[in-house]
Structure formats: structure tokens, C-alpha cells
Coordinates of C-alpha atoms and ligand atoms in Angstrom, one line a residue:
M16 CA 0.0 0.0 0.0
T17 CA 1.4 3.4 -0.9
D18 CA 1.3 6.2 1.7
L19 CA -1.5 8.0 -0.2
E20 CA -3.5 4.8 -0.1
R21 CA -2.8 4.5 3.7
L22 CA -3.9 8.1 4.2
A23 CA -7.2 7.5 2.2
E24 CA -7.9 4.3 4.2
L25 CA -7.2 6.1 7.5
I26 CA -9.7 8.8 6.7
F27 CA -12.4 6.6 5.1
P28 CA -12.0 3.1 6.5
N29 CA -15.6 2.2 5.7
I30 CA -15.7 3.3 2.1
T31 CA -15.4 0.2 -0.1
E32 CA -16.9 1.5 -3.4
T33 CA -15.0 3.2 -6.2
I34 CA -15.8 6.0 -8.6
E35 CA -16.2 3.2 -11.2
D36 CA -18.8 1.5 -9.1
L37 CA -20.7 4.8 -9.0
E38 CA -20.4 5.2 -12.7
K39 CA -22.1 1.8 -13.1
R40 CA -24.8 2.5 -10.5
Y41 CA -25.7 5.8 -12.2
P42 CA -25.4 5.1 -15.9
E43 CA -25.8 7.7 -18.7
R44 CA -29.5 8.3 -19.2
N45 CA -31.2 6.8 -22.2
L46 CA -33.1 9.8 -23.5
P47 CA -34.0 11.1 -26.9
E48 CA -31.6 13.4 -28.6
G49 CA -31.7 16.9 -27.2
A50 CA -33.5 16.0 -24.0
I51 CA -32.5 18.4 -21.2
V52 CA -31.8 17.0 -17.8
D53 CA -31.8 19.8 -15.3
R54 CA -32.5 20.3 -11.7
F55 CA -33.9 22.7 -9.2
A56 CA -31.6 22.6 -6.2
P57 CA -33.0 24.7 -3.3
S58 CA -31.6 24.9 0.1
P59 CA -34.3 24.3 2.7
T60 CA -33.8 27.5 4.5
G61 CA -37.2 29.1 4.6
F62 CA -39.7 30.2 2.0
L63 CA -39.6 30.0 -1.8
H64 CA -38.0 33.2 -3.1
S65 CA -39.5 34.7 -6.3
G66 CA -36.1 34.5 -7.9
S67 CA -36.1 30.8 -7.2
L68 CA -39.5 30.4 -8.7
F69 CA -38.1 32.1 -11.8
T70 CA -35.2 29.7 -12.0
A71 CA -37.4 26.6 -11.3
M72 CA -39.9 27.7 -13.9
I73 CA -37.2 27.9 -16.6
Q74 CA -35.7 24.6 -15.6
W75 CA -39.1 22.9 -15.5
H76 CA -40.1 24.3 -18.9
L77 CA -36.9 23.5 -20.7
A78 CA -37.0 19.9 -19.4
L79 CA -40.6 19.5 -20.2
K80 CA -40.4 20.9 -23.7
S81 CA -37.3 18.7 -24.6
K82 CA -38.9 15.6 -23.1
G83 CA -36.1 15.5 -20.6
V84 CA -36.0 15.3 -16.8
F85 CA -36.6 18.0 -14.2
M86 CA -35.2 16.9 -10.9
L87 CA -35.6 18.4 -7.5
R88 CA -32.6 18.0 -5.3
L89 CA -32.5 19.3 -1.7
E90 CA -29.3 21.0 -0.8
D91 CA -29.3 20.7 2.9
T92 CA -25.6 20.7 3.8
D93 CA -25.8 24.0 5.5
T94 CA -27.3 22.6 8.7
K95 CA -27.1 25.9 10.5
R96 CA -29.5 27.7 8.2
E97 CA -31.9 24.8 7.7
V98 CA -35.6 25.6 8.6
E99 CA -37.7 22.6 9.5
G100 CA -40.4 21.7 7.0
S101 CA -39.2 24.1 4.3
G102 CA -38.4 21.3 1.8
E103 CA -42.1 20.3 1.8
R104 CA -43.2 23.9 1.7
L105 CA -41.0 24.6 -1.4
L106 CA -42.6 21.6 -3.2
K107 CA -46.1 22.8 -2.3
E108 CA -45.5 26.3 -3.4
L109 CA -44.0 25.2 -6.7
A110 CA -46.9 22.9 -7.3
K111 CA -49.3 25.9 -7.1
F112 CA -47.7 26.9 -10.4
D113 CA -47.9 23.4 -11.7
I114 CA -44.2 23.1 -11.4
V115 CA -43.8 19.5 -10.4
P116 CA -40.5 17.6 -10.6
T117 CA -40.4 14.5 -12.8
E118 CA -37.8 13.0 -10.5
G119 CA -36.2 13.6 -7.1
Y120 CA -37.2 14.7 -3.7
F121 CA -41.0 14.7 -3.1
G122 CA -41.1 15.4 0.7
D123 CA -42.1 12.1 2.2
H124 CA -40.6 10.1 -0.6
E125 CA -38.2 10.1 -3.6
E126 CA -38.7 9.1 -7.2
G127 CA -36.0 8.1 -9.7
S128 CA -32.9 5.9 -9.8
Y129 CA -30.3 8.6 -9.5
G130 CA -30.9 9.3 -5.8
P131 CA -30.7 9.9 -3.0
Y132 CA -31.9 13.4 -3.9
V133 CA -31.2 14.9 -0.5
Q134 CA -27.6 15.9 -0.1
S135 CA -27.3 14.9 3.6
K136 CA -28.1 11.3 2.5
R137 CA -25.4 11.2 -0.1
S138 CA -22.4 11.1 2.2
S139 CA -21.2 7.8 1.0
I140 CA -21.1 9.1 -2.6
Y141 CA -19.1 12.2 -1.7
N142 CA -16.7 10.1 0.5
T143 CA -16.2 7.6 -2.3
V144 CA -15.1 10.3 -4.7
I145 CA -12.9 12.0 -2.1
K146 CA -11.3 8.8 -1.1
E147 CA -10.1 8.3 -4.6
M148 CA -9.1 11.8 -5.0
I149 CA -6.9 11.4 -1.9
K150 CA -5.3 8.3 -3.4
R151 CA -4.5 10.2 -6.5
G152 CA -3.1 13.1 -4.6
D153 CA -5.9 15.4 -5.8
A154 CA -7.3 16.0 -2.3
Y155 CA -5.6 16.2 1.1
P156 CA -6.4 16.8 4.7
A157 CA -5.7 20.4 5.9
F158 CA -5.0 21.1 9.5
E159 CA -5.1 24.9 9.9
S160 CA -7.1 26.2 12.7
E161 CA -9.6 29.0 12.4
E162 CA -7.0 31.3 14.0
E163 CA -4.3 30.4 11.6
L164 CA -6.6 31.1 8.6
N165 CA -7.5 34.5 10.1
E166 CA -3.9 35.3 10.4
L167 CA -3.3 34.3 6.8
R168 CA -6.2 36.5 5.7
K169 CA -4.7 39.5 7.6
Y170 CA -1.2 38.9 6.2
Q171 CA -2.6 38.8 2.7
E172 CA -4.6 42.0 3.3
V173 CA -1.6 43.9 4.6
H174 CA 0.6 42.7 1.7
K175 CA -2.1 43.3 -0.8
L176 CA -2.1 39.7 -2.0
N177 CA -5.0 37.7 -3.4
P178 CA -6.9 36.3 -0.4
G179 CA -7.3 32.6 0.0
Y180 CA -5.7 29.2 0.4
Y181 CA -3.5 28.7 -2.6
G182 CA 0.1 28.3 -3.8
E183 CA 2.7 28.8 -1.0
F184 CA -0.1 29.7 1.5
A185 CA -1.6 26.2 1.1
K186 CA 0.6 25.0 3.9
S187 CA -1.0 21.6 4.4
S188 CA -0.6 20.8 0.7
F189 CA 3.2 20.5 1.4
L190 CA 2.8 17.8 4.0
T191 CA 3.8 14.3 2.9
P192 CA 1.1 11.7 3.2
A193 CA 3.2 10.2 6.1
Q194 CA 3.2 13.5 7.9
A195 CA -0.6 13.9 7.4
I196 CA -1.1 10.4 8.8
E197 CA 0.9 11.2 11.8
K198 CA -1.2 14.3 12.5
I199 CA -4.5 12.5 12.1
E200 CA -3.3 9.7 14.3
A201 CA -2.4 12.2 16.9
G202 CA -6.0 13.4 16.8
E203 CA -5.5 16.8 15.1
P204 CA -8.7 18.1 13.6
Y205 CA -8.8 18.5 9.8
I206 CA -10.9 19.3 6.8
I207 CA -10.4 18.1 3.2
R208 CA -9.2 20.4 0.5
F209 CA -8.8 20.1 -3.3
R210 CA -5.3 20.4 -4.6
S211 CA -5.6 22.9 -7.4
K212 CA -3.2 22.9 -10.2
G213 CA -4.4 26.2 -11.7
S214 CA -2.9 29.6 -11.9
N215 CA -4.7 32.9 -11.7
K216 CA -2.4 34.1 -14.5
N217 CA -4.3 31.9 -17.0
K218 CA -7.7 32.8 -18.6
I219 CA -10.3 30.3 -19.6
H220 CA -12.8 30.9 -22.4
F221 CA -16.2 29.6 -21.8
H222 CA -19.6 29.6 -23.4
D223 CA -22.4 30.2 -21.1
L224 CA -25.8 29.4 -22.4
I225 CA -27.2 32.7 -21.3
K226 CA -24.3 35.1 -20.8
G227 CA -22.7 33.9 -24.1
D228 CA -18.9 33.8 -24.4
V229 CA -17.2 34.7 -21.2
E230 CA -13.6 34.9 -20.1
V231 CA -12.8 33.9 -16.6
T232 CA -9.6 33.5 -14.6
E233 CA -8.4 30.0 -13.8
N234 CA -8.9 28.7 -10.3
E235 CA -6.0 28.3 -8.1
Q236 CA -7.7 28.0 -4.7
H237 CA -7.4 24.8 -2.8
I238 CA -11.0 25.0 -1.9
V239 CA -12.5 23.0 1.0
I240 CA -14.4 20.1 -0.3
L241 CA -15.4 18.4 2.9
K242 CA -16.2 20.4 6.0
S243 CA -15.3 19.5 9.6
D244 CA -18.9 18.3 10.1
G245 CA -18.3 15.7 7.4
L246 CA -20.6 17.4 4.8
P247 CA -19.4 18.6 1.4
T248 CA -19.3 22.2 0.3
Y249 CA -21.5 23.4 -2.5
H250 CA -18.7 23.2 -5.1
F251 CA -17.9 19.6 -4.4
A252 CA -21.5 18.5 -4.0
H253 CA -22.3 20.1 -7.3
L254 CA -19.5 18.1 -9.0
C255 CA -20.7 14.7 -7.6
D256 CA -24.4 15.3 -7.8
D257 CA -24.6 16.8 -11.2
H258 CA -22.2 14.2 -12.6
F259 CA -23.8 11.1 -11.1
M260 CA -27.4 12.4 -11.7
R261 CA -26.4 12.9 -15.3
T262 CA -27.5 16.5 -15.4
T263 CA -27.0 18.0 -18.8
H264 CA -27.8 21.6 -18.0
V265 CA -26.9 23.5 -14.9
L266 CA -29.1 26.5 -14.9
R267 CA -28.5 28.6 -11.8
G268 CA -28.3 32.2 -10.5
E269 CA -25.6 34.3 -11.8
E270 CA -24.1 34.7 -8.4
W271 CA -22.5 31.3 -9.1
L272 CA -20.7 32.6 -12.2
S273 CA -17.7 33.6 -10.2
S274 CA -17.2 30.1 -8.9
L275 CA -17.4 28.6 -12.3
P276 CA -13.5 28.3 -12.6
I277 CA -13.6 26.1 -9.5
H278 CA -16.2 23.9 -11.1
I279 CA -14.4 23.7 -14.4
E280 CA -11.2 22.6 -12.7
L281 CA -13.0 20.0 -10.5
F282 CA -14.8 18.4 -13.5
T283 CA -11.7 18.4 -15.6
R284 CA -9.5 17.0 -13.0
L285 CA -11.8 14.1 -12.3
G286 CA -12.3 13.5 -16.0
F287 CA -16.0 14.1 -15.8
K288 CA -17.9 15.6 -18.7
L289 CA -18.6 19.3 -18.0
P290 CA -22.4 20.0 -18.0
N291 CA -23.7 22.9 -20.0
Y292 CA -24.0 26.0 -17.8
G293 CA -26.4 28.8 -18.0
H294 CA -26.3 31.6 -15.4
L295 CA -29.6 33.3 -15.0
P296 CA -30.0 37.0 -14.2
V297 CA -30.7 38.0 -10.7
I298 CA -34.1 39.5 -10.1
M299 CA -33.8 43.2 -9.4
K300 CA -36.1 45.9 -8.1
N301 CA -36.2 49.6 -8.9
D302 CA -36.0 51.3 -5.6
E303 CA -36.6 55.0 -6.1
G304 CA -34.5 55.0 -9.2
K305 CA -31.8 52.7 -7.9
R306 CA -31.6 49.1 -9.0
R307 CA -31.0 46.5 -6.3
K308 CA -31.5 42.8 -5.7
L309 CA -35.0 41.8 -4.7
S310 CA -34.6 41.4 -1.0
K311 CA -36.2 38.9 1.3
R312 CA -36.0 41.4 4.1
L313 CA -37.3 44.5 2.3
D314 CA -39.7 43.3 -0.4
K315 CA -42.9 41.5 0.2
E316 CA -42.9 40.4 -3.4
A317 CA -39.6 38.5 -2.8
A318 CA -41.6 35.7 -1.3
V319 CA -43.8 33.5 -3.6
S320 CA -46.2 33.1 -0.7
F321 CA -47.1 36.8 -1.0
F322 CA -48.5 36.1 -4.5
L323 CA -50.3 33.1 -3.3
E324 CA -51.8 34.8 -0.2
S325 CA -52.9 37.8 -2.3
G326 CA -54.6 35.5 -4.8
Y327 CA -52.8 36.4 -8.0
P328 CA -53.7 33.7 -10.5
K329 CA -50.8 31.4 -11.2
S330 CA -51.2 32.0 -14.9
A331 CA -50.4 35.7 -14.4
I332 CA -47.3 35.1 -12.4
L333 CA -46.0 32.5 -14.9
E334 CA -46.9 34.8 -17.7
Y335 CA -44.9 37.5 -16.1
L336 CA -41.9 35.4 -15.4
F337 CA -41.9 34.2 -19.0
T338 CA -41.8 37.8 -20.0
L339 CA -38.8 38.4 -17.7
A340 CA -37.0 35.4 -19.0
N341 CA -37.2 35.6 -22.8
S342 CA -37.3 38.8 -24.7
N343 CA -39.5 37.4 -27.5
F344 CA -42.2 36.0 -25.2
E345 CA -44.5 39.1 -25.3
E346 CA -44.5 39.2 -29.0
W347 CA -45.3 35.5 -29.1
R348 CA -48.1 36.1 -26.6
L349 CA -49.7 38.8 -28.8
E350 CA -49.8 36.4 -31.7
N351 CA -51.0 33.5 -29.6
M352 CA -53.4 35.1 -27.2
D353 CA -55.2 31.9 -26.1
A354 CA -52.3 29.5 -26.4
D355 CA -51.2 27.5 -23.4
I356 CA -48.0 29.0 -22.0
R357 CA -46.4 25.6 -22.4
D358 CA -46.5 26.0 -26.2
F359 CA -43.9 28.7 -26.0
T360 CA -40.3 27.5 -26.5
F361 CA -37.4 29.2 -24.7
T362 CA -34.4 30.1 -26.7
F363 CA -31.1 30.5 -24.9
E364 CA -30.1 33.4 -27.1
K365 CA -33.2 35.3 -26.2
F366 CA -32.7 35.1 -22.5
N367 CA -32.4 38.4 -20.7
K368 CA -28.7 38.6 -19.8
D369 CA -28.7 41.2 -17.1
G370 CA -30.6 41.8 -13.9
A371 CA -34.2 41.3 -14.7
L372 CA -36.3 44.1 -13.3
F373 CA -39.3 43.0 -11.3
D374 CA -42.2 45.2 -11.9
M375 CA -45.3 45.0 -9.7
D376 CA -47.3 47.3 -11.9
K377 CA -46.8 45.0 -14.8
I378 CA -47.7 42.0 -12.8
N379 CA -50.9 43.8 -11.7
D380 CA -51.7 44.6 -15.3
I381 CA -51.2 41.1 -16.5
S382 CA -53.2 39.7 -13.6
K383 CA -56.2 42.1 -14.2
E384 CA -56.1 41.1 -17.8
R385 CA -56.1 37.4 -16.9
L386 CA -58.9 37.7 -14.4
C387 CA -61.2 39.7 -16.6
R388 CA -60.9 37.1 -19.4
L389 CA -62.2 34.3 -17.3
T390 CA -65.8 33.2 -17.6
K391 CA -67.9 33.8 -14.5
S392 CA -67.8 30.1 -13.6
E393 CA -64.0 29.9 -14.1
F394 CA -63.6 33.0 -12.0
T395 CA -65.8 31.6 -9.3
D396 CA -64.0 28.3 -9.2
M397 CA -60.7 30.0 -8.7
A398 CA -62.1 32.4 -6.2
L399 CA -63.5 29.5 -4.3
A400 CA -60.2 27.6 -4.3
Y401 CA -58.4 30.8 -3.1
A402 CA -61.0 31.5 -0.5
K403 CA -60.8 28.0 0.9
E404 CA -57.2 28.5 1.7
Y405 CA -56.9 32.1 2.5
D406 CA -60.1 34.1 2.8
S407 CA -62.9 32.8 5.1
N408 CA -65.0 35.9 4.6
L409 CA -65.1 35.4 0.8
L410 CA -65.7 31.7 1.2
E411 CA -68.7 32.3 3.3
L412 CA -70.2 34.7 0.7
I413 CA -69.6 32.3 -2.2
N414 CA -71.1 29.4 -0.3
R415 CA -74.2 31.3 0.6
D416 CA -75.3 31.4 -2.9
R417 CA -73.0 30.6 -5.8
A418 CA -75.3 31.8 -8.5
Y419 CA -75.7 35.2 -6.8
F420 CA -71.9 35.5 -6.5
E421 CA -71.6 34.6 -10.1
S422 CA -74.1 37.3 -11.2
I423 CA -72.0 39.9 -9.3
V424 CA -68.6 38.9 -10.8
N425 CA -70.3 38.6 -14.1
I426 CA -71.0 42.3 -14.4
E427 CA -69.7 43.4 -17.8
R428 CA -67.6 40.2 -18.0
E429 CA -67.9 37.7 -20.9
K430 CA -67.8 40.4 -23.5
E431 CA -65.3 41.9 -25.9
N432 CA -63.9 44.5 -23.5
P433 CA -64.6 43.2 -20.1
R434 CA -64.3 45.3 -17.0
K435 CA -61.1 45.0 -15.0
D436 CA -62.4 45.1 -11.5
Y437 CA -60.1 42.6 -9.9
T438 CA -56.3 42.5 -9.7
K439 CA -56.2 39.5 -7.4
F440 CA -58.6 37.4 -5.4
S441 CA -57.9 39.2 -2.2
D442 CA -59.6 42.2 -3.8
V443 CA -62.9 40.3 -4.3
Y444 CA -64.4 40.3 -0.8
E445 CA -64.1 44.0 -0.3
F446 CA -65.3 44.7 -3.8
V447 CA -68.5 42.6 -3.7
K448 CA -69.6 42.7 -0.1
F449 CA -72.0 45.6 -0.5
F450 CA -74.2 43.4 -2.6
Y451 CA -75.0 41.4 0.5
S452 CA -77.7 43.0 2.8
D453 CA -76.0 42.2 6.1
K454 CA -72.6 43.4 4.9
Y455 CA -74.3 46.5 3.5
D456 CA -75.8 47.2 6.9
E457 CA -72.4 46.9 8.5
L458 CA -71.0 49.4 6.0
F459 CA -74.0 51.6 6.6
A460 CA -73.4 51.6 10.4
Q461 CA -69.9 53.0 9.7
G462 CA -71.5 55.9 7.8
F463 CA -71.5 57.0 4.2
E464 CA -69.9 60.1 2.8
Y465 CA -71.7 62.1 0.3
N466 CA -70.3 65.1 -1.6
E467 CA -70.3 68.0 0.8
S468 CA -72.2 70.3 -1.6
K469 CA -75.2 68.0 -1.4
T470 CA -77.8 68.8 1.1
K471 CA -80.0 66.3 2.9
E472 CA -82.9 67.6 0.9
D473 CA -81.0 67.1 -2.4
I474 CA -80.2 63.5 -1.5
K475 CA -83.7 62.7 -0.4
K476 CA -85.1 64.2 -3.6
V477 CA -82.9 62.2 -5.9
L478 CA -83.6 59.0 -4.1
S479 CA -87.3 59.4 -4.0
K480 CA -87.5 60.4 -7.6
H481 CA -85.3 57.5 -8.7
L482 CA -87.4 55.0 -6.7
E483 CA -90.5 56.3 -8.4
S484 CA -89.1 55.5 -11.8
L485 CA -86.6 52.6 -11.3
G486 CA -87.1 51.1 -14.8
L487 CA -85.3 47.8 -14.0
E488 CA -87.2 46.1 -16.7
L489 CA -85.7 48.4 -19.3
D490 CA -82.5 47.7 -21.2
E491 CA -79.3 49.6 -20.2
Q492 CA -79.7 52.4 -22.7
E493 CA -83.4 52.9 -22.0
W494 CA -82.8 52.7 -18.3
F495 CA -80.2 55.4 -18.5
N496 CA -82.4 57.7 -20.6
N497 CA -85.2 57.2 -18.2
M498 CA -83.0 58.1 -15.3
K499 CA -81.7 61.2 -17.1
E500 CA -85.2 62.3 -17.7
A501 CA -86.3 61.8 -14.1
M502 CA -83.3 63.6 -12.8
H503 CA -83.7 66.4 -15.3
S504 CA -87.2 67.0 -14.0
I505 CA -85.8 67.6 -10.5
G506 CA -83.0 69.9 -11.5
Y507 CA -80.1 67.9 -12.8
A508 CA -78.6 68.9 -16.2
V509 CA -78.1 66.1 -18.7
N510 CA -74.5 67.1 -19.1
K511 CA -71.8 69.7 -18.1
K512 CA -72.6 71.9 -21.0
E513 CA -76.2 72.3 -20.1
L514 CA -75.2 73.2 -16.6
R515 CA -72.6 75.7 -17.8
D516 CA -75.0 77.4 -20.1
N517 CA -77.8 77.8 -17.4
P518 CA -76.0 77.6 -14.1
D519 CA -79.0 79.1 -12.2
E520 CA -81.5 76.5 -13.4
F521 CA -79.7 73.4 -12.2
I522 CA -78.4 71.9 -8.9
G523 CA -75.9 69.8 -10.7
T524 CA -75.5 67.2 -13.5
I525 CA -76.8 63.7 -14.0
G526 CA -73.3 62.6 -12.8
D527 CA -74.0 64.2 -9.4
A528 CA -77.4 62.6 -9.1
S529 CA -76.0 59.1 -10.0
E530 CA -73.2 59.6 -7.5
I531 CA -75.9 60.0 -4.8
I532 CA -77.6 56.9 -5.9
R533 CA -74.3 55.0 -6.1
I534 CA -73.1 56.0 -2.6
T535 CA -76.6 55.1 -1.3
L536 CA -76.5 51.6 -2.8
C537 CA -72.8 50.7 -2.6
G538 CA -71.5 52.9 0.2
R539 CA -68.8 54.2 -2.0
K540 CA -68.1 56.5 -5.0
S541 CA -66.9 53.9 -7.4
S542 CA -68.7 50.7 -8.3
P543 CA -69.5 48.6 -11.3
N544 CA -72.1 49.9 -13.7
L545 CA -75.1 51.1 -11.7
Y546 CA -77.6 49.5 -14.0
Y547 CA -76.3 46.0 -13.3
V548 CA -75.9 46.7 -9.6
E549 CA -79.6 47.7 -9.4
K550 CA -80.7 44.7 -11.4
I551 CA -78.8 42.3 -9.1
L552 CA -80.0 44.0 -5.9
G553 CA -83.6 44.1 -7.1
K554 CA -86.4 46.6 -6.3
D555 CA -87.0 45.5 -2.7
E556 CA -83.4 45.8 -1.6
I557 CA -83.0 49.1 -3.4
E558 CA -86.0 50.4 -1.7
R559 CA -84.8 49.1 1.7
R560 CA -81.4 50.9 1.2
F561 CA -83.0 54.1 0.0
N562 CA -85.3 54.2 2.9
K563 CA -82.5 53.7 5.4
I564 CA -80.8 56.8 4.0
I565 CA -84.0 58.8 3.7
K566 CA -84.8 58.1 7.3
Ligands
LIG614 N1 -28.4 25.4 -3.5 C1 -27.9 26.3 -4.5 C2 -28.7 27.6 -4.3 O1 -29.8 27.6 -3.7 C3 -28.2 25.7 -5.9 C4 -27.4 26.4 -7.0 C5 -27.5 25.5 -8.2 O2 -28.5 25.4 -8.8 O3 -26.5 24.8 -8.5 O4 -28.3 28.6 -4.8

């Protein structure tokens, strides 16, 4: 046995497999030409970030369209930051957008033959690879204490040297295997580092699927691959996982671009085929003219749960994220208004390369547009699903009488230019509640505010007159003419011009009169078309409301 072999045995006495065994256990996948195998690899550290949804959505769509594989791998090696239950929560939140892995971690179970899909369960794989790297001299135990590393950092700072553990500063790399064995046997704590052979004087040219051709500096850092807790670092886990899971496309946030040289060296040194890399833009926000990263701490829209709790339809969010991802999506959408979003094909060249700006106004617009195009029954189904989970007030109203609810949300819907009353389902309850007598009475108890210039007498007169000539049996145009006439007879001009020409003859315009009616019926100045409101309420309820005010 060579000294290197003795060292490897000493560190991993229980590892009996080899890299070759792993290659056999996880063979190349047998997929059609062009099939993309990619993965979403979240850390279970809390909620699903909107940026992660963006990434997952792209990975899911690319895999789906190419008849490939979309894996979910849980990257739980940072035990300090782990939040109990967040793996399941991520899955659940993704599923709300129909993003479901085809393979991998599914909370209570796993699917697929390339697992385990949770990193903390993959120790034997990592250790197998490291054991062989030690035998080859490509990895070694390093014994520096935290203090020594801090001193090194300070020294490099003072002397304006590149920071890190490399070259002459990689002290443990100069130990002979026999010396390392001695230290381990003496009980000295250690971690495992990669022995880099690179130099930061060299450049590497690389084609990134999204960023295009990039030039990066070769890695020279002897990075940590196994931490003192026995778990791998991201870099090393990425190497083993994506190689043995046969990932073809690593699509990840651009914050990883700077570590790409490490990954290139790791893959090359092990003789593993380099996957395709695509570094996706970070989601940015315009904060009073300044661009910054969407922040978990500052921005409610950074959490996917915000969109779910607010009741944005999933189609609107996906639609928006597609717009952010590919510059030609909007054009495609205009030409294919009713097509399923899954019919669109992403093109790597058309990906937005730089920080994608997250724009709530645009999301709201898309969402309004989506909601107004639904039929009343589709709308009600979705409202019901939302209400069941998030809005008990709304649920109670829908359950009282579904047909009545549908008639409300159907006001000026199902036509060419439908009304855009709702941005999200959390708007619905507040918007519709005045249609319900008991809710109306609650509003009434809080008091209604009429225009100050209107006297009690004016209000009473308008309401009494309108009640006398409701005309609910008329069509919309006739109803309006009828109201105009009635209001004219008690001193309301048909339009502003008439009022301007004869200011002494009129109290106001028909607009002022209908505002009085509107506030009386709805408790507020803006409402859907009054004609439909009245038809839904019916004569008795209108009369009841008018009399309450008149009294
Ligand atoms: N766990 C890493 C992250 O959350 C995954 C990056 C990758 O996709 O490789 O950023």
C-alpha cells in the first residue's frame, strides 16, 4: 500500500466502493436526442423566493419541452441555516404553479434511480469520490485552525495579496502523506481540500448558455471540499451530484458565475464531462430610481407566498416570469393570445442577460387582464379555491349562494372589452360585499360620505325620484335615458354643457345625481355599472337601502 492509499484508508475506512462503481450505478441516461436533464436545487432555508420560482420555472419548462428530466434536489448541507419543513413547503409552493418535478425529492418520498436526492443522504457518494481523490493526490487533509486562517487573511490583506488558500499559502498541501497520517493519528482536527493545479495568470474561455462567451480567470484556490462536520461544500456536492445524476444543463443564478472556474477545474481533473452551464440574471427591483436585488427582508414580493396569499392567478405570475425570461415572449403572446404557455419555447439566445427588473405594476396589469378574461364560472371556481385556503369571509359569501356571487362577478364580463375590476382574489371580498344585505348594513353603520355640496334635501329628492321610476325592466340604454329624464325633472342637467349654459337653473348634472344613488346603494363612490348593480339587488333591496338613508 502506498502512503497515499494508507492516508485514504485512514480517513475513510468504511468506504469500499470506487468511482467506477458509482459510474455503473448511475449510468448515462437513455433519453431522446436533445433532451435536457436539469434540476432545481434549493436549500431548505425558509420560503420560496420569487427568484427561485423564476429559476425553477425555466428549468421545468426546458426539461418539459425537450422531453427531458426535471429533478428536485434538496441541498441541505448548511445545517445551521436549515428551517424545519421548508423542503415540503417549497414543493407545495412550486406545485401551485404546476411546477412538479419529474424525479427527485418529493417530501415524504423520492422518485427516480439517481438518488438519494437529498444531499445529507449522499455522504457515501461524496466520500467515495474524495477517497479516490486522496489516493490520486488530488485532495488532502488540511489542519489549519480558524485562527491560523484568520492570520493568513490579515497577512494577505496587509501585503495586498489575493486572499485565500493557494500556492505557497496552502501549507497543508506541502505535508507528505506520512506527515498527514501522523497528525491524524495524533488526533489533530482537519478538513479536506482540493489540490488545485491552476494559476490565476491563466484565462479560460467559456460559453455560457445565457451570458454567451465569457472569459474567466483559472482557479488556483485549494478549496474546502469536505467540512469539519463531514458534509461537502457546494462546489464539491455540485460536482458529484450533477455528474452522477447525469445533469446535462446546470441553470442557476448568476451569483455562481464567479465560482465557475472552480467547477471547471473540478470536473476536468476528475475526467467528468462538463455540463452545460447557464447563469440566469438576478431579479432586481427599482427602488426609487436605484436598481438593487429583490430582498427577502425588504420586499414582500420576494416571497412567492405573497402572491399566493394575495390571490394572484398562477397563470399571471407564470406569464410575467416568462416575459422576464425571454425577450420574445411578449411578441409570441400577442400572436397567440389563447395558447397554453407551455406551447412557447425558450431560446437561450433570447434570455435576458442582465438583472431582470421585477415590476409589480406590470404583474398587476397582467393579472387584471387574466382575471377579466375568465368566464364567471371559471372565476368563481378560482375564487373558491383561493377562499378555501386564504379568505374565510369570501368563502362564506360564495357558499351562501354561488349563483348570486356569479351574477356579481359577471357584471360586464364575458364580452369583448370586459371590466377589469379585480387584480387579485384578495380584492374580491371588499369589492363585492356591499351586494349582501347584512354586509351592506355593516357598512351603513360605519357611515356613508356624500359630496359636501349635497344637502340632505338634495339626497332625499334624488332617491325618492329614482325610486318612483326605477325602470329595472328596461335595457341599459333605456334605463339610462329614463333616469336622465327623471333627474332632469328635479333639476339635474343632462351634461356639463347644459349646466354651464344655465347655471342658475340646475343643482348639478346627472353625474352628481347618480353619485348620490351610487353611494346610497354601494357605500362608495366607485362601483360597477349602476344599472347592473340595481338589477342584481332588485327593487325591494334598493327600496330598503334608499329608505334607510331617507330616514
Ligand atoms: N443550492 C444552491 C442555491 O440555492 C443551488 C445552486 C445550483 O442550482 O447549483 O443557490
